mmCIF file of the C-alpha atoms, coordinates in Angstrom:
data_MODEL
# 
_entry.id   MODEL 
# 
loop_
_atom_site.group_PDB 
_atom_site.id 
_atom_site.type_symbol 
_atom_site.label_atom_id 
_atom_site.label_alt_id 
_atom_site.label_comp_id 
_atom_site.label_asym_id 
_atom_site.label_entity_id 
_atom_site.label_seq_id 
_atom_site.pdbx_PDB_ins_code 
_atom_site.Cartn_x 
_atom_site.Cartn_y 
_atom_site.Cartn_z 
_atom_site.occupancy 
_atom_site.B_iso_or_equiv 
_atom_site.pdbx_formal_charge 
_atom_site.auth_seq_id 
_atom_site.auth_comp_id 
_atom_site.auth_asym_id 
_atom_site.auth_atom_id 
_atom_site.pdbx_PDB_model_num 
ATOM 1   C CA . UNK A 1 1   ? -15.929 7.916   -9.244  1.00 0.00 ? 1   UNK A CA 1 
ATOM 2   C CA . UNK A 1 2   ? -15.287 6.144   -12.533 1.00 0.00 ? 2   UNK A CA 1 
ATOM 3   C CA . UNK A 1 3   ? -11.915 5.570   -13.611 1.00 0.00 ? 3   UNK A CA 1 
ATOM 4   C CA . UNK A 1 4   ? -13.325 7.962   -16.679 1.00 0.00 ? 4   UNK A CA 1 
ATOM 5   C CA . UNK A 1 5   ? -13.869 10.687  -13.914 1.00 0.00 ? 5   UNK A CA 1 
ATOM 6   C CA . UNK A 1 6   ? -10.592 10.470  -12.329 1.00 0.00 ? 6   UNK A CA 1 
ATOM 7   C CA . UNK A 1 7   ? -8.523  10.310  -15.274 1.00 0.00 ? 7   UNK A CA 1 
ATOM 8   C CA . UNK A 1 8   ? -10.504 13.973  -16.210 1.00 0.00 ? 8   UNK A CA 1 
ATOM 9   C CA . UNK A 1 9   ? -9.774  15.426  -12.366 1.00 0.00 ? 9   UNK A CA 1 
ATOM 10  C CA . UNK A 1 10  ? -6.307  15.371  -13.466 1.00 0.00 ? 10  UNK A CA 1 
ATOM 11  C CA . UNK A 1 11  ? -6.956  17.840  -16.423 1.00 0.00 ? 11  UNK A CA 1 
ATOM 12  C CA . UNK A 1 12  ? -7.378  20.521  -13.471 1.00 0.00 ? 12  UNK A CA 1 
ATOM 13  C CA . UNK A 1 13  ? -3.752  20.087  -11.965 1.00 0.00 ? 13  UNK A CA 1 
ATOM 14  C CA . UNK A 1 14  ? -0.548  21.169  -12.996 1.00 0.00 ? 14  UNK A CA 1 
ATOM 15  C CA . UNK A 1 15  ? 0.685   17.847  -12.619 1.00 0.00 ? 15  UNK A CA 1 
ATOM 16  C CA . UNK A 1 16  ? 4.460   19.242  -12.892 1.00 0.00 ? 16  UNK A CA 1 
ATOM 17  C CA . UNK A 1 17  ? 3.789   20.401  -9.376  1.00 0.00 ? 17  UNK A CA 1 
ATOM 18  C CA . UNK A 1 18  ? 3.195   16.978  -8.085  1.00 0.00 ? 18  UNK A CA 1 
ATOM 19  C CA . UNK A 1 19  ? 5.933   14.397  -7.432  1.00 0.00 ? 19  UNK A CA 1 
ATOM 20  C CA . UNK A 1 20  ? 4.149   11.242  -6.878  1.00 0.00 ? 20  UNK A CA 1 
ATOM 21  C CA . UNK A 1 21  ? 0.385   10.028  -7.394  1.00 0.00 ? 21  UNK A CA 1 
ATOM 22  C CA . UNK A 1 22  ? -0.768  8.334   -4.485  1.00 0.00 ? 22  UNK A CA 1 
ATOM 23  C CA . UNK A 1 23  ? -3.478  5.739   -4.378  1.00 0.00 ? 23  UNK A CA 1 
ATOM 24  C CA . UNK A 1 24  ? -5.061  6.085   -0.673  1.00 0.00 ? 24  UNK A CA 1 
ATOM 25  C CA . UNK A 1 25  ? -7.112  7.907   1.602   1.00 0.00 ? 25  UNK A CA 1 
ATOM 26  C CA . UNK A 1 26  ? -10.610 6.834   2.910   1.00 0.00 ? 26  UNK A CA 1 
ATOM 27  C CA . UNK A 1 27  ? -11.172 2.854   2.343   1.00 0.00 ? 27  UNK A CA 1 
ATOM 28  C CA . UNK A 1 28  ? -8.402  0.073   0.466   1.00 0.00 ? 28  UNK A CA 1 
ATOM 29  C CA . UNK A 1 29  ? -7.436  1.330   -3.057  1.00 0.00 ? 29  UNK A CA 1 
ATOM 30  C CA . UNK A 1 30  ? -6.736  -2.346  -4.264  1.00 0.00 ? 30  UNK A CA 1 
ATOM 31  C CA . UNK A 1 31  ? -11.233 -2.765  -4.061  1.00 0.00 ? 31  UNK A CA 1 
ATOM 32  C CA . UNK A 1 32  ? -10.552 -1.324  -7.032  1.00 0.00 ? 32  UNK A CA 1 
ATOM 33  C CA . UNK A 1 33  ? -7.328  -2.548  -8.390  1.00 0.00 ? 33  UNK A CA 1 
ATOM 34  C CA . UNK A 1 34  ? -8.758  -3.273  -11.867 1.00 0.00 ? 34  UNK A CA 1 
ATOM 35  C CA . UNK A 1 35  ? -9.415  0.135   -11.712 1.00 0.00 ? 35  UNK A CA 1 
ATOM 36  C CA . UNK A 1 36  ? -6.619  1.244   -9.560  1.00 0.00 ? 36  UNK A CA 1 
ATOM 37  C CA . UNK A 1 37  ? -4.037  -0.291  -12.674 1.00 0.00 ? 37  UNK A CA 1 
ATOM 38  C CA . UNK A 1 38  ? -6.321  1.484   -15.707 1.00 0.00 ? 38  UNK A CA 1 
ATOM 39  C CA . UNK A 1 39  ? -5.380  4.985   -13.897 1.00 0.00 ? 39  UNK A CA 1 
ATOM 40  C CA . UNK A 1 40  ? -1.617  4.164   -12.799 1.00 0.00 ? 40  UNK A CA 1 
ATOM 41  C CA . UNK A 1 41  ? -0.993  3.291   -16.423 1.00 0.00 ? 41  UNK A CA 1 
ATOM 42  C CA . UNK A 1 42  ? -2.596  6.681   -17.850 1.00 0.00 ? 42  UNK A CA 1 
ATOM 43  C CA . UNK A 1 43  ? -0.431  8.458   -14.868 1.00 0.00 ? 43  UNK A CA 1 
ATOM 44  C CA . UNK A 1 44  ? 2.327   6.970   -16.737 1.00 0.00 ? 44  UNK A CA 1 
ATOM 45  C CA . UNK A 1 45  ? 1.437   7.201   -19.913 1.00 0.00 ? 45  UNK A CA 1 
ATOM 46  C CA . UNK A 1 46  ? 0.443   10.762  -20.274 1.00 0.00 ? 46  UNK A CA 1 
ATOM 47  C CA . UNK A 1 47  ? 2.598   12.305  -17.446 1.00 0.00 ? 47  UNK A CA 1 
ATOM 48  C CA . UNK A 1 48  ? 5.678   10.126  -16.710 1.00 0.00 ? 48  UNK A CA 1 
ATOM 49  C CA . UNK A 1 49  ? 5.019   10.142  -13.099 1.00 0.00 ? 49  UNK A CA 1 
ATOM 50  C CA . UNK A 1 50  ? 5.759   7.923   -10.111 1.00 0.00 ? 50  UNK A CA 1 
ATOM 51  C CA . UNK A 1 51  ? 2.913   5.657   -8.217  1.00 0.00 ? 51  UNK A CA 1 
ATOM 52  C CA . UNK A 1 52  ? 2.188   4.368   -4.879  1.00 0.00 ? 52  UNK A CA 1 
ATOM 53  C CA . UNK A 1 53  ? -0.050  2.956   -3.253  1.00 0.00 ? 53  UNK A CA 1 
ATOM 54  C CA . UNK A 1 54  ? -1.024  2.982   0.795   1.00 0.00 ? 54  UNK A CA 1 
ATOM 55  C CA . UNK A 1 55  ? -2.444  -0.420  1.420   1.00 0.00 ? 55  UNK A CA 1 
ATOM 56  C CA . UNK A 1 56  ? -3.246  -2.583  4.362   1.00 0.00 ? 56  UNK A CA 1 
ATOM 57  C CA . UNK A 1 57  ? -1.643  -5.583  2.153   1.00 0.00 ? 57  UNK A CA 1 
ATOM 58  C CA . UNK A 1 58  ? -4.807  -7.807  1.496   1.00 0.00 ? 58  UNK A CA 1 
ATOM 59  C CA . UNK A 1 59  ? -5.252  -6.971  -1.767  1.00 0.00 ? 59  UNK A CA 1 
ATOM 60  C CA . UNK A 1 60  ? -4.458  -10.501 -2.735  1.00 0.00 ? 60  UNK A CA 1 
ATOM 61  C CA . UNK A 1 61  ? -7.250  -11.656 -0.828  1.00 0.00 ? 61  UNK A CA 1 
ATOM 62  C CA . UNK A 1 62  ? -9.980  -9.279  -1.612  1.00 0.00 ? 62  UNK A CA 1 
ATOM 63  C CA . UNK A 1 63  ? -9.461  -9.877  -5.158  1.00 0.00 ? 63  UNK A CA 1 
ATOM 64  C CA . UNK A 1 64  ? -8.919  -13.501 -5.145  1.00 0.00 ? 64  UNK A CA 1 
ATOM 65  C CA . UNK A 1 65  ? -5.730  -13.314 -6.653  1.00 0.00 ? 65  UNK A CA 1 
ATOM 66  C CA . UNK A 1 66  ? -1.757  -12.425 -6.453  1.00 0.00 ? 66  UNK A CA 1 
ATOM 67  C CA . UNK A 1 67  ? -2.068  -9.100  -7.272  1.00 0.00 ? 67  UNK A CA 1 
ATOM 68  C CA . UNK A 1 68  ? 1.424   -7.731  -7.212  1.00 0.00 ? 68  UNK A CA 1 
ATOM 69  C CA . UNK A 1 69  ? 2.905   -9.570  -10.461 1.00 0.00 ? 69  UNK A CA 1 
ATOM 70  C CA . UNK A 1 70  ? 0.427   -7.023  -11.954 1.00 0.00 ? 70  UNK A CA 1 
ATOM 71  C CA . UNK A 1 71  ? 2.251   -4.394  -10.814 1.00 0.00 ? 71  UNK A CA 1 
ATOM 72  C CA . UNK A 1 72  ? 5.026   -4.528  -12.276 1.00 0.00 ? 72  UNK A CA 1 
ATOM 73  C CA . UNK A 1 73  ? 5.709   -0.989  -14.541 1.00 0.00 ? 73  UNK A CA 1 
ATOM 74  C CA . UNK A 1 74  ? 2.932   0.684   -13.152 1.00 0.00 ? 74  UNK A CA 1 
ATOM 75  C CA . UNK A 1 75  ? 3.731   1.120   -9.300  1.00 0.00 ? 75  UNK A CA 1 
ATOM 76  C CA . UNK A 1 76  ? 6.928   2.467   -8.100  1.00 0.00 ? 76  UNK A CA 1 
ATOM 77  C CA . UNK A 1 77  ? 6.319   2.073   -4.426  1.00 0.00 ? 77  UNK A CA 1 
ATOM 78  C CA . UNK A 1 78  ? 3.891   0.256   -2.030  1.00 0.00 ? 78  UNK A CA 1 
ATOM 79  C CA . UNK A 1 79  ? 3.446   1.087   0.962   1.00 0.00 ? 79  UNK A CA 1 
ATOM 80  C CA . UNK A 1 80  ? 1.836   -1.739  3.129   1.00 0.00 ? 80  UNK A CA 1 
ATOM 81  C CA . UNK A 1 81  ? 0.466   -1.150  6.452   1.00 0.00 ? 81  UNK A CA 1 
ATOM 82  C CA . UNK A 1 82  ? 2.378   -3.912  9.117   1.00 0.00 ? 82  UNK A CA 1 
ATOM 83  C CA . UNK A 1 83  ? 1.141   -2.115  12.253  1.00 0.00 ? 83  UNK A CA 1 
ATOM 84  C CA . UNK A 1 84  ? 2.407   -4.223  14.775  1.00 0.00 ? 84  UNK A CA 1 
ATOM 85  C CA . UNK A 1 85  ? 4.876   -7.261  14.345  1.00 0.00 ? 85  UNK A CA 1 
ATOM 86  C CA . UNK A 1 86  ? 2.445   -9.740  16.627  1.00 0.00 ? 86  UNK A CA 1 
ATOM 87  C CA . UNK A 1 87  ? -0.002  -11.447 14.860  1.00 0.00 ? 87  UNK A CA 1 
ATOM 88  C CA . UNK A 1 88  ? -2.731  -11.439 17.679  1.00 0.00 ? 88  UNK A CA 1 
ATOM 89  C CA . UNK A 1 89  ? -2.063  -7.490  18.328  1.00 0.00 ? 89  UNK A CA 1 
ATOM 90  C CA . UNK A 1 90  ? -2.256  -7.051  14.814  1.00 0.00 ? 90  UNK A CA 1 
ATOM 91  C CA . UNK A 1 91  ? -5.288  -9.006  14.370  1.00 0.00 ? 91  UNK A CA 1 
ATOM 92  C CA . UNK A 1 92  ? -6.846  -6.732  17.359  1.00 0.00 ? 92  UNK A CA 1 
ATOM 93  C CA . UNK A 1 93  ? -5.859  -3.625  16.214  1.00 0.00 ? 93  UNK A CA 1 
ATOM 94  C CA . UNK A 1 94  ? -7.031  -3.900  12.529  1.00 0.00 ? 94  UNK A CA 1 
ATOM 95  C CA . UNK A 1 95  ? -10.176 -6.507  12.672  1.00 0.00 ? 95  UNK A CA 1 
ATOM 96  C CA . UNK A 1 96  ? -9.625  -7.477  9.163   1.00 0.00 ? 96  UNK A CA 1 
ATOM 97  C CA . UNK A 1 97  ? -12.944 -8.929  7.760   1.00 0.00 ? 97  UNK A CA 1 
ATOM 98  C CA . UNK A 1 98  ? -10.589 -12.008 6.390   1.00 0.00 ? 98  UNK A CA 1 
ATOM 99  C CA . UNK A 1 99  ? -10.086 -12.797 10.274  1.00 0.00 ? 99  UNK A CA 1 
ATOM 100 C CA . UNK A 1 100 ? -7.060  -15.085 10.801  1.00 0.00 ? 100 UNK A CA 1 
ATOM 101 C CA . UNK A 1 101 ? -5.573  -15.582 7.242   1.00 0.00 ? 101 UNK A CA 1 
ATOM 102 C CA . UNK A 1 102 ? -4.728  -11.150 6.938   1.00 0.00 ? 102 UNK A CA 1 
ATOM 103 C CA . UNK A 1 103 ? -1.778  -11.139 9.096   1.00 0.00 ? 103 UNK A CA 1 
ATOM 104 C CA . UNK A 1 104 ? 0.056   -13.502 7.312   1.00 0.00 ? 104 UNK A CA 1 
ATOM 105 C CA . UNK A 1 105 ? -1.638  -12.818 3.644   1.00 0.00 ? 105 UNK A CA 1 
ATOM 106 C CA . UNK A 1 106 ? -0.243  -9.338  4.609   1.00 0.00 ? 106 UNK A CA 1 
ATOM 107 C CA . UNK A 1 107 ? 3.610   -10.511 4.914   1.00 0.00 ? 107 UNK A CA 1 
ATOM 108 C CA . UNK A 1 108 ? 2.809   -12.673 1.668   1.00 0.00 ? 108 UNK A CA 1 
ATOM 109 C CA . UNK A 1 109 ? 1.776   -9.716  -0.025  1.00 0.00 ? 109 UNK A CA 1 
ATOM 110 C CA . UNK A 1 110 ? 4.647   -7.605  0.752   1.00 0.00 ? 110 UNK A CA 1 
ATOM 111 C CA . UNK A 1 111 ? 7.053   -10.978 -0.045  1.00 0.00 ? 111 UNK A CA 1 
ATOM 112 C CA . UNK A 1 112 ? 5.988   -10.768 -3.555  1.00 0.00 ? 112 UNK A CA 1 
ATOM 113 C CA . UNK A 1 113 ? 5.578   -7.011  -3.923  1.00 0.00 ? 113 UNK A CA 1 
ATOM 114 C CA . UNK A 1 114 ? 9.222   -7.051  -3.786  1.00 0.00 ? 114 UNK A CA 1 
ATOM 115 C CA . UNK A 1 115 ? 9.733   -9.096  -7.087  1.00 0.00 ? 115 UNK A CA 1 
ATOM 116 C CA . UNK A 1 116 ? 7.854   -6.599  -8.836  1.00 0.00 ? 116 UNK A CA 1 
ATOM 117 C CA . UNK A 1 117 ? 8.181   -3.246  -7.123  1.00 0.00 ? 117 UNK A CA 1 
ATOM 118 C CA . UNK A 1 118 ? 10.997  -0.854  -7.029  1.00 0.00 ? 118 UNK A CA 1 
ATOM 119 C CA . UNK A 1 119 ? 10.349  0.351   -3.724  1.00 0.00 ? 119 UNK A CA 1 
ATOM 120 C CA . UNK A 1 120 ? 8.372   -1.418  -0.727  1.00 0.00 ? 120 UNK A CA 1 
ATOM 121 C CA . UNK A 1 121 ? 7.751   -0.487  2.502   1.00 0.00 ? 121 UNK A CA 1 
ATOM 122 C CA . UNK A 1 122 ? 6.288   -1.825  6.043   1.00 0.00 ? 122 UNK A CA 1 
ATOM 123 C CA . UNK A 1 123 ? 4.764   0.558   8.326   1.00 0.00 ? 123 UNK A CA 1 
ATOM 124 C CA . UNK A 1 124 ? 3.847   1.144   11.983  1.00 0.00 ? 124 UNK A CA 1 
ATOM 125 C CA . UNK A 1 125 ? 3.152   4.304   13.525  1.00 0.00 ? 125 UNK A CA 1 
ATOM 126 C CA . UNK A 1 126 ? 5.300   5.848   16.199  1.00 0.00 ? 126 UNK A CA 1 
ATOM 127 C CA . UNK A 1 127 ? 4.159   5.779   19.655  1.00 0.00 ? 127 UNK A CA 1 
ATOM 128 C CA . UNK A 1 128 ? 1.656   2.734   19.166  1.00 0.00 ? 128 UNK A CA 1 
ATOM 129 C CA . UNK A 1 129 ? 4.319   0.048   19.655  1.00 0.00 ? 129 UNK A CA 1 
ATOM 130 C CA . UNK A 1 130 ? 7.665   -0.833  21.758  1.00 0.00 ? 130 UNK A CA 1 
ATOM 131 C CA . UNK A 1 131 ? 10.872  0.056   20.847  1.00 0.00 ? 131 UNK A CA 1 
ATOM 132 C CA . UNK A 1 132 ? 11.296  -3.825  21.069  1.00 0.00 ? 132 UNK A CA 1 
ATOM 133 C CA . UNK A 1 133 ? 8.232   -4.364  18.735  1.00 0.00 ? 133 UNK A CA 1 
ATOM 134 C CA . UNK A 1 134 ? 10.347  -1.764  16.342  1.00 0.00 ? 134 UNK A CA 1 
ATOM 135 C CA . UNK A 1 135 ? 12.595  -3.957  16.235  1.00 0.00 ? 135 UNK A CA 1 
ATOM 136 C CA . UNK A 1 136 ? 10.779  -6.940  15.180  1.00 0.00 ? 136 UNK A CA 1 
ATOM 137 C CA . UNK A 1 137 ? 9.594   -4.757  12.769  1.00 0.00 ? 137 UNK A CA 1 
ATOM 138 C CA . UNK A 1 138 ? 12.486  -4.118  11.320  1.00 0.00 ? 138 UNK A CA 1 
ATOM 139 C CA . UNK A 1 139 ? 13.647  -8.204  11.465  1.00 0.00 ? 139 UNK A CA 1 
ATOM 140 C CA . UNK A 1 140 ? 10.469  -8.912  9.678   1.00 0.00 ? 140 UNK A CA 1 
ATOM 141 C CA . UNK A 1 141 ? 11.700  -5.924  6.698   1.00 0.00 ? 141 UNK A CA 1 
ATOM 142 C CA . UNK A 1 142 ? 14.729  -7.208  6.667   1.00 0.00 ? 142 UNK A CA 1 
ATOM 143 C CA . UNK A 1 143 ? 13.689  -10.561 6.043   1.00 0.00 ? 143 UNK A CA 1 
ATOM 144 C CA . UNK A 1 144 ? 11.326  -9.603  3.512   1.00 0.00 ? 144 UNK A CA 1 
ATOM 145 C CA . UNK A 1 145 ? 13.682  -7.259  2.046   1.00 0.00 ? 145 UNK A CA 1 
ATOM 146 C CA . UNK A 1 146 ? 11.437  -4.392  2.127   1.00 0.00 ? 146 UNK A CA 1 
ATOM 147 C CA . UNK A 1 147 ? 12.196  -0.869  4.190   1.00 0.00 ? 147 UNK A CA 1 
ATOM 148 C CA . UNK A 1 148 ? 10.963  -0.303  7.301   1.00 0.00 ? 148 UNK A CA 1 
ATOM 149 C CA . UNK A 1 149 ? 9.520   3.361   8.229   1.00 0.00 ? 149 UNK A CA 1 
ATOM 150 C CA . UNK A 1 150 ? 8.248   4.664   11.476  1.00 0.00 ? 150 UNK A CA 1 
ATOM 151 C CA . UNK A 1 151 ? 5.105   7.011   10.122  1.00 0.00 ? 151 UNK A CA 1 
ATOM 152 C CA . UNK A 1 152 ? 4.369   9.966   13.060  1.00 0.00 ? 152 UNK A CA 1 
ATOM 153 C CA . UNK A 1 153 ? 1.733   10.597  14.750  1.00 0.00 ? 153 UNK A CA 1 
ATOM 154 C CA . UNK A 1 154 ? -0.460  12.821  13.498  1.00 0.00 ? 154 UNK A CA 1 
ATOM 155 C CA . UNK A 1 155 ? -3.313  13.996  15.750  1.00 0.00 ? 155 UNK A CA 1 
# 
């Protein structure tokens, strides 16, 4: 949809209901960050809301730029997709078309989200990893400075 459309789907909510608006669901919300920052800002702007965004952390790569420095005052929270704290398993388990360079563009990403994001978080999903792999996890968060969440599985 254009970002025309979307900012008109929200005319059929009650947005007092709502706590957060949440950029996600099927395919990477930063393909469309241009578009992604035009609706965060009328979120904002016409109902004082908070943001996040779900993101497998390449957005730096698939638009060519550091992306997060844009951010700043229009997304409360990202929430970046680490998966598994090896880069090979991580590399197998997401096949990321930029190959090689995602894994660590990923950790980049989330290193510079923090400069300009309240609230940033790494990812994996419970049951899908060690309990020592958890805690690499969480070494790699706290080196980052970013929280670390365990997301359930959800059949």
């Amino acid at each position: 949809p254009s970002v025309e459309e979307v900012k008109k789907e929200f005319e059929k909510w009650d947005m007092k209901q709502f706590g957060e608006v949440v950029f996600c669901g099927f395919g990477e919300p930063t393909e469309r960050f241009d578009d992604l920052k035009e609706v965060a800002a009328f979120v904002k702007e016409k109902y004082g809301m908070k943001t996040r965004i779900n993101t497998n952390g390449v957005g730096s790569l698939i638009n060519e730029r550091d992306i997060a420095p844009e951010m700043k005052g229009l997304i409360d929270t990202v929430s970046i997709s680490l998966n598994n704290p090896v880069k090979e398993e991580y590399l197998s388990l997401v096949r990321s078309k930029f190959g090689d360079q995602s894994f660590e563009a990923m950790l980049d990403f989330a290193k510079e989200c923090v400069k300009y994001v309240p609230n940033v978080v790494m990812t994996t999903v419970d049951t899908t990893i060690s309990k020592e792999e958890e805690a690499q996890c969480q070494k790699i968060c706290d080196e980052i400075c970013a929280t670390y969440r365990i997301r359930p599985w959800e059949e």
